[in-house]
């Protein structure tokens, strides 16, 4: 299948490589040269710009930071024309970015008017899941459009959930990430408390992992440096899932909560914790660096 892949960052890069390795004809593009070079090293063809990337594509996959990027890419803004007029009727667009559900619905409507199917398919599983091809997809789509996307999603992920119509994948994703932000902050707090009392962070993490406090951060993404070799915490919090991206997701959750008058006290607290952490200059570090806000300075 002829696929255009736009956005080759921490997540999009390995996802594009997995589609290429599965034998698809992938043309890829990112505004960042280093991001393009990483993917090209695995044999993926890099296009000169977004317009040439989508030329002749049957499917377009996007993996961009936030709502304004996705809206500008497909609908255009003051600085750039959108891609939708360049796509043939019948093209399938799979947006894997985490963005506002309202933006997904807006782009999907404009796409539909041109005979193009647009679905939201945000992911969970981190960069490890993107590399291993074991991501979880939360899809908002008409059932028939999801069935068209499924064979490609299966090359990048292990779990594919149909959350509902367009936008529903994004709603599921922000519920999940609100919980993740809370869990990472709480896990950091618990380990820091133990260490302040002289406990070994590795031993304490293992105790909690196998006890009632067990959670994904303790299983796969420990925030304390040196506890898990592969976790961003053991690599100076480089790569992974940026603090500013988590802050964006917690903001989306709060906007959504206000719109439906939901009470999300811990989600609100978590958003403020990550906002302070970002203001302290840690926005580009992996979100597990939220540990700094509770770690005793030595
Ligand atoms: P990233 O910042 O590493 O990558 C985003 C890439 O998009 C960058 O390389 C940037 O240059 C590129 N880009 C921005 N605008 C562009 C444009 N107009 N054309 C082409 N390229 C453009 O981010 P990421 O960690 O890969 O995350 C991408 C999305 O996935 C975000 O919405 C994030 O919230 C979500 N997500 C991330 C993780 C994670 O663990 N990193 C996990 C699940 C979901």
XYZ file of C-alpha atoms and ligand atoms in Angstrom:
342
model
C 0.000 0.000 0.000
C 1.226 3.534 -0.777
C 1.470 5.354 2.567
C 2.481 8.935 3.402
C 3.720 9.328 6.993
C 4.032 12.854 8.429
C 5.671 13.523 11.827
C 8.720 11.378 12.559
C 9.406 12.244 16.206
C 9.852 9.918 19.174
C 6.679 8.014 18.242
C 6.140 8.631 14.524
C 9.702 7.645 13.558
C 9.513 4.036 14.789
C 5.875 3.712 13.612
C 6.866 4.710 10.052
C 9.773 2.256 10.186
C 7.420 -0.572 11.208
C 5.118 0.134 8.235
C 8.160 0.165 5.930
C 9.457 -3.121 7.419
C 6.009 -4.669 6.847
C 6.557 -4.129 3.108
C 4.487 -0.994 2.486
C 5.649 1.751 0.132
C 6.241 4.515 2.722
C 7.054 8.111 1.887
C 7.819 10.133 5.029
C 8.266 13.760 6.044
C 9.111 15.827 9.125
C 10.077 19.485 9.506
C 13.078 18.345 11.566
C 16.077 17.164 9.545
C 17.518 14.946 12.332
C 14.121 13.231 12.678
C 14.124 12.503 8.914
C 17.705 11.234 9.020
C 16.931 8.711 11.789
C 14.128 7.168 9.747
C 16.082 7.295 6.473
C 18.811 5.224 8.168
C 16.267 2.370 8.274
C 15.567 2.671 4.553
C 12.416 4.823 4.634
C 12.122 7.255 1.699
C 12.070 10.913 2.782
C 10.022 13.449 0.793
C 11.130 17.046 0.222
C 7.951 18.482 1.761
C 4.501 17.492 2.986
C 2.862 18.066 -0.420
C 5.216 15.734 -2.280
C 4.998 13.251 0.598
C 1.240 12.738 0.065
C 1.416 12.660 -3.727
C -0.343 9.461 -4.880
C -0.840 8.198 -1.315
C -3.736 5.816 -0.606
C -3.343 6.344 3.124
C -1.902 9.306 5.054
C -0.735 8.777 8.659
C 0.047 11.796 10.848
C 1.808 11.838 14.240
C 2.166 15.480 15.271
C 2.461 17.220 18.663
C -0.887 19.014 19.156
C -4.171 20.311 17.694
C -2.768 23.412 15.907
C -0.222 21.256 14.030
C -2.877 18.825 12.780
C -5.336 21.563 11.846
C -2.647 23.549 9.980
C -1.358 20.449 8.167
C -4.734 19.384 6.773
C -6.780 22.600 6.662
C -3.956 25.145 6.330
C -3.398 28.415 8.207
C -2.109 31.929 7.375
C 1.378 30.544 6.635
C 0.688 27.287 4.788
C -1.994 25.738 2.565
C -3.654 22.575 3.850
C -3.091 19.115 2.414
C -6.759 18.093 1.996
C -7.143 19.602 -1.526
C -4.110 17.552 -2.627
C -5.616 14.210 -1.583
C -7.693 12.109 -3.966
C -11.262 11.229 -3.015
C -11.194 7.844 -1.304
C -7.943 8.540 0.576
C -7.895 7.383 4.209
C -6.267 9.700 6.773
C -5.262 8.156 10.109
C -4.294 10.804 12.659
C -2.421 9.205 15.572
C -1.575 12.492 17.353
C -3.192 13.270 20.719
C -5.328 16.361 20.040
C -8.676 17.878 21.016
C -11.640 15.717 19.986
C -13.255 18.881 18.558
C -10.281 19.378 16.213
C -10.510 15.755 15.023
C -14.193 16.256 14.259
C -13.531 19.586 12.470
C -10.842 18.094 10.205
C -12.941 14.937 9.637
C -15.901 17.033 8.467
C -13.779 19.020 6.015
C -12.263 15.757 4.767
C -15.688 14.122 4.353
C -16.827 17.027 2.171
C -14.046 16.001 -0.251
C -14.793 12.267 -0.084
C -11.813 11.638 2.196
C -12.126 9.505 5.357
C -10.408 10.924 8.444
C -10.158 8.869 11.644
C -8.550 9.620 15.018
C -6.307 6.835 16.315
C -4.246 8.146 19.250
C -1.925 5.649 20.899
C -0.617 4.473 24.228
C 2.453 2.370 24.974
C 5.300 4.884 24.851
C 8.347 4.882 22.626
C 9.079 1.273 23.648
C 5.681 0.234 22.303
C 6.214 2.262 19.113
C 9.544 0.523 18.443
C 8.225 -2.952 19.291
C 4.994 -2.446 17.314
C 2.893 -3.162 20.406
C 1.010 0.136 20.754
C -2.595 0.362 21.890
C -4.772 2.295 19.408
C -7.937 4.078 20.600
C -9.914 4.695 17.463
C -12.701 7.155 16.748
C -14.196 6.248 13.371
C -17.049 4.843 11.336
C -16.745 1.044 11.612
C -15.996 0.680 7.878
C -13.162 3.223 8.028
C -11.626 1.408 11.005
C -11.704 -1.864 9.034
C -9.761 -0.150 6.219
C -7.192 1.095 8.743
C -6.955 -2.123 10.776
C -4.318 -3.975 8.674
C -1.983 -0.978 9.002
C -2.689 -0.417 12.708
C -1.861 -4.105 13.286
C 1.635 -3.491 11.927
C 2.213 -0.782 14.554
C 0.200 -2.026 17.516
C -1.011 -5.015 19.493
C -4.369 -3.687 20.734
C -6.958 -1.862 18.649
C -10.043 -0.476 20.373
C -13.034 1.104 18.652
C -13.992 3.861 21.120
C -16.868 5.268 19.029
C -17.345 7.780 16.221
C -14.702 10.369 15.176
C -13.285 12.153 18.262
C -14.058 9.272 20.647
C -10.495 7.933 20.396
C -9.227 11.311 21.620
C -11.654 11.321 24.541
C -10.482 7.837 25.606
C -6.864 8.957 25.259
C -7.178 12.015 27.517
C -8.957 9.938 30.190
C -6.040 7.495 30.055
C -3.369 10.191 30.116
C -5.016 12.074 32.962
C -4.736 8.843 34.952
C -1.146 8.302 33.787
C -0.096 11.830 34.834
C -1.607 11.266 38.281
C -0.004 7.805 38.604
C 3.459 9.031 37.608
C 3.312 11.911 40.102
C 2.028 9.596 42.851
C 4.620 6.920 42.100
C 7.393 9.547 42.239
C 6.087 10.809 45.573
C 5.978 7.296 47.084
C 9.500 6.359 45.966
C 10.885 9.715 47.163
C 9.280 9.166 50.574
C 10.860 5.717 50.866
C 14.283 6.956 49.797
C 14.105 9.863 52.294
C 13.678 7.124 54.899
C 16.761 5.265 53.699
C 15.054 2.623 51.530
C 16.677 1.397 48.325
C 14.572 2.746 45.386
C 14.940 -0.567 43.505
C 13.784 -2.677 46.444
C 10.911 -0.325 47.276
C 9.806 -0.181 43.620
C 9.719 -3.974 43.453
C 7.735 -4.193 46.707
C 5.132 -1.728 45.415
C 5.082 -3.262 41.914
C 3.994 -6.580 43.431
C 1.670 -4.984 45.984
C -1.562 -3.032 45.789
C 0.268 0.110 44.596
C 1.414 -1.669 41.411
C 0.904 0.359 38.213
C 2.316 0.957 34.699
C 5.003 3.388 35.941
C 6.357 0.716 38.300
C 6.037 -2.013 35.638
C 7.605 -0.247 32.675
C 8.619 3.353 33.291
C 10.117 3.829 36.745
C 10.799 7.556 37.405
C 13.833 6.958 39.666
C 17.194 6.933 37.788
C 18.908 3.545 37.722
C 15.904 1.438 38.725
C 15.090 0.489 35.114
C 17.893 0.617 32.604
C 15.634 1.235 29.586
C 13.448 3.924 31.190
C 14.030 7.616 30.298
C 14.893 8.238 34.007
C 18.090 6.230 33.469
C 18.968 8.317 30.377
C 18.820 11.801 31.929
C 15.098 11.844 31.035
C 15.885 12.183 27.313
C 13.425 10.991 24.617
C 10.267 9.310 25.878
C 7.148 11.433 26.407
C 7.898 15.110 26.930
C 6.639 16.984 30.006
C 5.088 19.605 27.713
C 3.165 16.892 25.824
C 1.819 15.534 29.129
C 0.917 19.094 30.136
C -0.986 19.469 26.836
C -2.933 16.250 27.505
C -3.775 17.245 31.087
C -4.972 20.612 29.724
C -7.194 18.829 27.174
C -8.638 16.723 30.002
C -9.440 19.843 32.047
C -11.024 21.632 29.060
C -13.136 18.566 28.435
C -14.085 18.272 32.124
C -15.288 21.884 32.111
C -17.317 21.321 28.961
C -19.206 18.354 30.450
C -19.170 19.694 34.052
C -17.156 16.698 35.317
C -15.277 16.844 38.619
C -11.589 15.960 38.131
C -9.789 17.260 41.239
C -6.701 15.060 40.903
C -6.477 15.755 37.165
C -6.521 19.496 37.907
C -3.822 19.106 40.539
C -1.698 17.025 38.186
C -2.018 19.665 35.441
C -0.724 22.314 37.842
C 2.153 20.080 39.006
C 3.318 19.502 35.412
C 2.798 23.214 34.592
C 5.122 24.238 37.462
C 7.591 21.570 36.371
C 7.558 22.940 32.827
C 7.929 26.534 34.095
C 10.977 25.385 36.075
C 12.593 24.610 32.717
C 11.889 20.880 32.388
C 9.333 20.970 29.581
C 11.530 19.095 27.114
C 12.467 16.309 29.559
C 10.479 13.094 29.770
C 7.389 13.485 31.967
C 8.746 11.035 34.572
C 11.119 13.877 35.574
C 8.116 15.102 37.615
C 10.123 13.227 40.266
C 12.252 16.417 40.636
C 9.315 18.179 42.276
C 9.373 15.737 45.220
C 12.993 14.541 45.267
C 15.211 15.665 48.143
C 18.116 17.765 46.835
C 21.418 16.203 47.903
P 7.768 14.598 19.108
O 7.813 16.007 19.529
O 8.918 13.695 19.408
O 7.498 14.504 17.515
C 6.613 15.322 16.814
C 7.230 15.572 15.442
O 6.316 16.285 14.620
C 8.515 16.414 15.504
O 9.592 15.673 14.935
C 8.169 17.663 14.687
O 9.271 18.164 13.952
C 7.091 17.124 13.766
N 6.232 18.138 13.184
C 5.549 19.151 13.787
N 4.822 19.835 12.875
C 5.035 19.251 11.684
C 4.567 19.490 10.348
N 3.709 20.485 10.071
N 5.012 18.705 9.348
C 5.873 17.692 9.602
N 6.361 17.403 10.833
C 5.945 18.175 11.856
O 6.418 14.013 19.720
P 6.061 12.478 19.984
O 6.547 12.105 21.347
O 6.416 11.663 18.792
O 4.457 12.607 20.112
C 3.622 12.784 18.955
C 2.171 12.699 19.414
O 1.940 11.434 20.065
C 1.780 13.771 20.456
O 0.460 14.180 20.222
C 1.897 13.020 21.785
O 1.055 13.584 22.775
C 1.469 11.620 21.379
N 2.007 10.509 22.189
C 3.316 10.478 22.574
C 3.789 9.395 23.322
C 5.235 9.296 23.770
O 5.537 8.420 24.603
N 6.140 10.110 23.264
C 2.929 8.353 23.657
C 1.606 8.402 23.224
C 1.152 9.486 22.479
